Amino acid sequence: MPYPTSASRPSTAATSTSFFAFGGSTPLHSPNLHPTPSPSVAAQGYTPKVSFDTFENPAASMFSFTLHVQSEGYMRNRATRVFLCAASPDESGREALEWALECLAQDGDELIVFRGIDQEELDKDHELVREEARDLMRQIQEKCVEYDPERKVSIILEFIAGRPTTTLDRLIALYRPDSVVVGTRGQRSVMSGVLGFGGLGGVGSVSKYALSRSPVPIIVVRPERKVRKVREKRRKDPKRGTHFDE
């Protein structure tokens, strides 16, 4: 299991509302956003909701592909919490997503999963990007069932092209999450050179940006492999106090 290394505890009775076309106001992509038919991505026990696709719309303010499913019987209530997870395709992003699915999201919660894609990805066949999103949504549902088959959750997946830090700001404003989950590093080819904060060694650009700018609590998840490595290094340090071994 990966470990969160920097976190503000999420509210246990949050009242944040997720603003989206299938439950609130129109998303940030409007007014150029329209529901689009899509092959079903709902696994057994899940219900597909409205999807959106602006890849083919040159007038759209943001090029994105959005998928949404809910567990059968899911009901939003006063205790519903909303979490936003930046899930890059590398190890760090995968660990952050798995930690959010296994340890954070509970019955009645909503999880928004954001994956940024390079603008150059849109020069390829858009259907390849859409299929990647569908595959990820299926994997998320499988993990949800694996970790807790009785849990009822709402899952929204956002594949969005553009600068990840800007997109993260807009998604926070849109969904008003109780907290944001990020990995220690992610999509460095896209994010390199975005910011140059000091004092946060081992943390990627998006994580640094979120920690310094986010108006909501940030949870930074470190891969378990890296946690074990740091522990071993500390144990071998001759200057380390022996009281830590107790």
Short mmCIF file of C-alpha atoms in Angstrom, two decimals:
data_model
loop_
_atom_site.label_atom_id
_atom_site.label_comp_id
_atom_site.label_asym_id
_atom_site.label_seq_id
_atom_site.Cartn_x
_atom_site.Cartn_y
_atom_site.Cartn_z
CA MET A 1 0.00 0.00 0.00
CA PRO A 2 1.40 3.46 -0.83
CA TYR A 3 1.70 6.01 1.96
CA PRO A 4 0.48 9.61 2.10
CA THR A 5 3.37 11.82 3.17
CA SER A 6 1.73 15.23 3.38
CA ALA A 7 -1.93 15.56 4.15
CA SER A 8 -4.61 17.64 5.74
CA ARG A 9 -7.30 15.37 7.08
CA PRO A 10 -10.44 15.46 4.90
CA SER A 11 -13.70 16.44 6.51
CA THR A 12 -15.79 13.54 7.69
CA ALA A 13 -19.00 15.42 7.05
CA ALA A 14 -18.20 17.53 4.03
CA THR A 15 -20.95 19.36 2.18
CA SER A 16 -19.08 20.11 -1.04
CA THR A 17 -21.16 19.68 -4.16
CA SER A 18 -19.84 18.42 -7.48
CA PHE A 19 -21.06 20.74 -10.21
CA PHE A 20 -21.58 18.79 -13.39
CA ALA A 21 -24.15 18.48 -16.14
CA PHE A 22 -25.62 15.34 -14.63
CA GLY A 23 -26.14 16.78 -11.17
CA GLY A 24 -25.59 20.51 -11.13
CA SER A 25 -24.56 23.30 -13.44
CA THR A 26 -22.76 22.75 -16.75
CA PRO A 27 -19.01 21.87 -16.62
CA LEU A 28 -16.18 24.28 -17.26
CA HIS A 29 -16.12 23.30 -20.95
CA SER A 30 -19.50 24.90 -21.67
CA PRO A 31 -21.11 26.44 -23.72
CA ASN A 32 -19.47 24.32 -26.40
CA LEU A 33 -19.96 21.01 -24.63
CA HIS A 34 -22.52 18.43 -25.67
CA PRO A 35 -23.28 14.91 -24.40
CA THR A 36 -21.92 12.28 -26.72
CA PRO A 37 -22.76 8.60 -27.19
CA SER A 38 -19.95 6.30 -26.10
CA PRO A 39 -19.41 2.56 -25.82
CA SER A 40 -20.45 1.44 -22.36
CA VAL A 41 -17.64 1.51 -19.82
CA ALA A 42 -19.79 0.48 -16.86
CA ALA A 43 -18.71 -2.79 -15.28
CA GLN A 44 -21.09 -5.17 -13.56
CA GLY A 45 -22.65 -3.38 -10.61
CA TYR A 46 -22.14 0.07 -12.12
CA THR A 47 -24.46 2.37 -14.06
CA PRO A 48 -23.14 4.57 -16.91
CA LYS A 49 -23.99 8.26 -16.71
CA VAL A 50 -23.69 11.08 -19.26
CA SER A 51 -20.30 11.37 -21.03
CA PHE A 52 -18.82 14.42 -22.76
CA ASP A 53 -16.35 14.76 -25.63
CA THR A 54 -14.89 18.01 -27.00
CA PHE A 55 -11.96 16.52 -28.94
CA GLU A 56 -13.67 17.26 -32.26
CA ASN A 57 -14.94 20.71 -31.30
CA PRO A 58 -12.48 23.44 -32.36
CA ALA A 59 -14.53 26.07 -30.49
CA ALA A 60 -14.25 24.30 -27.13
CA SER A 61 -12.48 26.15 -24.33
CA MET A 62 -10.80 22.88 -23.29
CA PHE A 63 -10.23 19.65 -25.21
CA SER A 64 -11.45 16.87 -22.96
CA PHE A 65 -13.09 13.47 -22.76
CA THR A 66 -15.24 12.81 -19.69
CA LEU A 67 -16.66 9.50 -18.47
CA HIS A 68 -18.95 8.96 -15.49
CA VAL A 69 -20.26 5.83 -13.76
CA GLN A 70 -21.97 5.18 -10.45
CA SER A 71 -22.37 2.08 -8.35
CA GLU A 72 -25.87 0.69 -8.59
CA GLY A 73 -27.81 2.15 -5.69
CA TYR A 74 -25.42 5.08 -5.21
CA MET A 75 -27.03 8.05 -3.49
CA ARG A 76 -25.42 11.37 -2.67
CA ASN A 77 -26.08 12.43 0.93
CA ARG A 78 -24.98 14.98 3.53
CA ALA A 79 -21.93 12.89 4.39
CA THR A 80 -20.77 12.59 0.75
CA ARG A 81 -17.18 13.69 0.26
CA VAL A 82 -15.65 14.67 -3.07
CA PHE A 83 -12.04 13.81 -3.88
CA LEU A 84 -9.97 14.84 -6.90
CA CYS A 85 -7.06 12.56 -7.83
CA ALA A 86 -4.37 13.53 -10.35
CA ALA A 87 -3.55 10.13 -11.83
CA SER A 88 -0.65 10.31 -14.25
CA PRO A 89 0.20 7.05 -16.09
CA ASP A 90 3.55 6.58 -14.32
CA GLU A 91 4.21 4.70 -11.08
CA SER A 92 3.60 7.72 -8.88
CA GLY A 93 0.21 8.46 -10.45
CA ARG A 94 -0.86 4.83 -10.32
CA GLU A 95 0.06 4.60 -6.63
CA ALA A 96 -1.86 7.80 -5.86
CA LEU A 97 -4.97 6.47 -7.59
CA GLU A 98 -4.77 3.06 -5.92
CA TRP A 99 -4.33 4.67 -2.50
CA ALA A 100 -7.37 6.89 -3.10
CA LEU A 101 -9.44 3.87 -4.14
CA GLU A 102 -8.26 1.60 -1.32
CA CYS A 103 -7.84 3.94 1.64
CA LEU A 104 -9.71 7.19 1.02
CA ALA A 105 -13.01 6.82 -0.84
CA GLN A 106 -15.80 5.44 1.30
CA ASP A 107 -19.43 4.51 0.76
CA GLY A 108 -21.35 7.46 -0.70
CA ASP A 109 -18.26 9.40 -1.82
CA GLU A 110 -17.42 10.74 -5.27
CA LEU A 111 -13.98 10.39 -6.85
CA ILE A 112 -12.90 12.55 -9.79
CA VAL A 113 -9.86 11.13 -11.56
CA PHE A 114 -7.91 13.56 -13.73
CA ARG A 115 -5.33 12.52 -16.29
CA GLY A 116 -3.60 15.22 -18.28
CA ILE A 117 -2.64 14.47 -21.86
CA ASP A 118 -0.08 16.25 -23.99
CA GLN A 119 -1.61 18.57 -26.56
CA GLU A 120 0.40 16.65 -29.16
CA GLU A 121 -1.60 13.52 -28.29
CA LEU A 122 -4.55 15.11 -30.06
CA ASP A 123 -2.59 15.03 -33.32
CA LYS A 124 -3.05 11.27 -33.27
CA ASP A 125 -6.26 9.34 -33.77
CA HIS A 126 -8.59 10.67 -31.09
CA GLU A 127 -10.21 7.27 -30.76
CA LEU A 128 -6.94 5.91 -29.34
CA VAL A 129 -7.13 8.46 -26.53
CA ARG A 130 -10.79 7.69 -25.91
CA GLU A 131 -10.08 3.97 -25.71
CA GLU A 132 -7.26 4.62 -23.23
CA ALA A 133 -9.76 6.52 -21.07
CA ARG A 134 -12.30 3.70 -21.30
CA ASP A 135 -9.66 1.14 -20.30
CA LEU A 136 -8.66 3.25 -17.29
CA MET A 137 -12.30 3.61 -16.21
CA ARG A 138 -12.75 -0.17 -16.38
CA GLN A 139 -9.60 -0.67 -14.31
CA ILE A 140 -10.83 1.81 -11.69
CA GLN A 141 -14.12 -0.05 -11.34
CA GLU A 142 -12.31 -3.38 -11.03
CA LYS A 143 -10.12 -1.96 -8.25
CA CYS A 144 -13.18 -0.56 -6.45
CA VAL A 145 -14.81 -3.98 -6.46
CA GLU A 146 -11.57 -5.65 -5.39
CA TYR A 147 -11.07 -3.33 -2.41
CA ASP A 148 -14.72 -3.15 -1.26
CA PRO A 149 -17.48 -4.79 -3.34
CA GLU A 150 -20.20 -3.33 -1.09
CA ARG A 151 -19.04 0.28 -1.38
CA LYS A 152 -21.28 2.63 -3.41
CA VAL A 153 -19.32 5.38 -5.15
CA SER A 154 -19.52 7.81 -8.04
CA ILE A 155 -16.52 7.90 -10.38
CA ILE A 156 -15.80 10.65 -12.92
CA LEU A 157 -12.80 10.38 -15.24
CA GLU A 158 -11.45 13.50 -16.94
CA PHE A 159 -8.94 13.16 -19.80
CA ILE A 160 -7.91 16.75 -20.54
CA ALA A 161 -5.29 18.17 -22.88
CA GLY A 162 -3.22 21.15 -21.86
CA ARG A 163 -1.08 22.38 -19.00
CA PRO A 164 -1.79 20.13 -15.98
CA THR A 165 -1.42 22.87 -13.36
CA THR A 166 -3.92 25.13 -15.12
CA THR A 167 -6.32 22.22 -15.56
CA LEU A 168 -5.97 21.29 -11.88
CA ASP A 169 -6.95 24.83 -10.88
CA ARG A 170 -10.03 24.69 -13.07
CA LEU A 171 -11.09 21.27 -11.84
CA ILE A 172 -10.78 22.39 -8.22
CA ALA A 173 -12.97 25.40 -8.99
CA LEU A 174 -15.47 23.19 -10.81
CA TYR A 175 -15.84 20.26 -8.44
CA ARG A 176 -14.90 21.93 -5.14
CA PRO A 177 -13.31 18.74 -3.76
CA ASP A 178 -12.76 18.16 -0.04
CA SER A 179 -9.15 17.28 -0.85
CA VAL A 180 -6.83 16.60 -3.80
CA VAL A 181 -4.66 13.48 -4.10
CA VAL A 182 -1.40 13.66 -6.06
CA GLY A 183 1.68 11.50 -6.47
CA THR A 184 5.21 12.61 -5.77
CA ARG A 185 5.95 12.84 -9.46
CA GLY A 186 3.94 12.72 -12.65
CA GLN A 187 4.03 13.49 -16.38
CA ARG A 188 7.42 15.11 -16.18
CA SER A 189 7.63 15.49 -19.95
CA VAL A 190 4.60 17.76 -19.74
CA MET A 191 5.40 19.44 -16.44
CA SER A 192 9.13 20.00 -16.54
CA GLY A 193 10.03 23.60 -15.98
CA VAL A 194 6.55 24.63 -14.85
CA LEU A 195 7.71 25.78 -11.43
CA GLY A 196 10.98 25.94 -9.56
CA PHE A 197 10.07 25.85 -5.87
CA GLY A 198 12.82 24.90 -3.47
CA GLY A 199 12.60 22.86 -0.31
CA LEU A 200 10.40 20.18 -1.81
CA GLY A 201 12.92 17.68 -3.07
CA GLY A 202 11.52 14.51 -4.56
CA VAL A 203 8.21 16.12 -5.41
CA GLY A 204 7.09 16.73 -8.99
CA SER A 205 5.96 20.02 -10.47
CA VAL A 206 2.23 19.43 -10.20
CA SER A 207 2.58 18.31 -6.59
CA LYS A 208 4.65 21.41 -5.77
CA TYR A 209 2.11 23.59 -7.52
CA ALA A 210 -0.80 22.01 -5.66
CA LEU A 211 0.93 22.28 -2.28
CA SER A 212 1.66 25.96 -2.78
CA ARG A 213 -1.50 27.11 -4.57
CA SER A 214 -4.41 24.79 -3.82
CA PRO A 215 -7.29 26.27 -1.79
CA VAL A 216 -8.17 22.76 -0.53
CA PRO A 217 -6.12 20.18 1.43
CA ILE A 218 -3.55 18.22 -0.58
CA ILE A 219 -2.58 14.59 0.03
CA VAL A 220 0.78 13.61 -1.48
CA VAL A 221 1.16 9.84 -1.85
CA ARG A 222 4.61 8.29 -1.96
CA PRO A 223 5.07 4.86 -3.56
CA GLU A 224 5.63 2.12 -0.98
CA ARG A 225 8.86 1.15 -2.73
CA LYS A 226 10.30 4.60 -2.04
CA VAL A 227 9.11 4.54 1.57
CA ARG A 228 10.91 1.23 2.16
CA LYS A 229 14.05 2.61 0.54
CA VAL A 230 14.08 5.67 2.82
CA ARG A 231 13.49 3.51 5.89
CA GLU A 232 16.42 1.25 5.02
CA LYS A 233 18.67 4.26 4.48
CA ARG A 234 17.70 5.69 7.87
CA ARG A 235 18.32 2.39 9.63
CA LYS A 236 21.84 2.24 8.22
CA ASP A 237 22.65 5.81 9.23
CA PRO A 238 25.24 5.57 12.07
CA LYS A 239 24.14 8.96 13.42
CA ARG A 240 20.55 7.84 13.76
CA GLY A 241 19.20 7.57 17.30
CA THR A 242 18.56 4.00 18.50
CA HIS A 243 15.31 5.03 20.19
CA PHE A 244 13.64 4.95 16.76
CA ASP A 245 14.08 1.17 16.68
CA GLU A 246 11.84 0.63 19.67
#
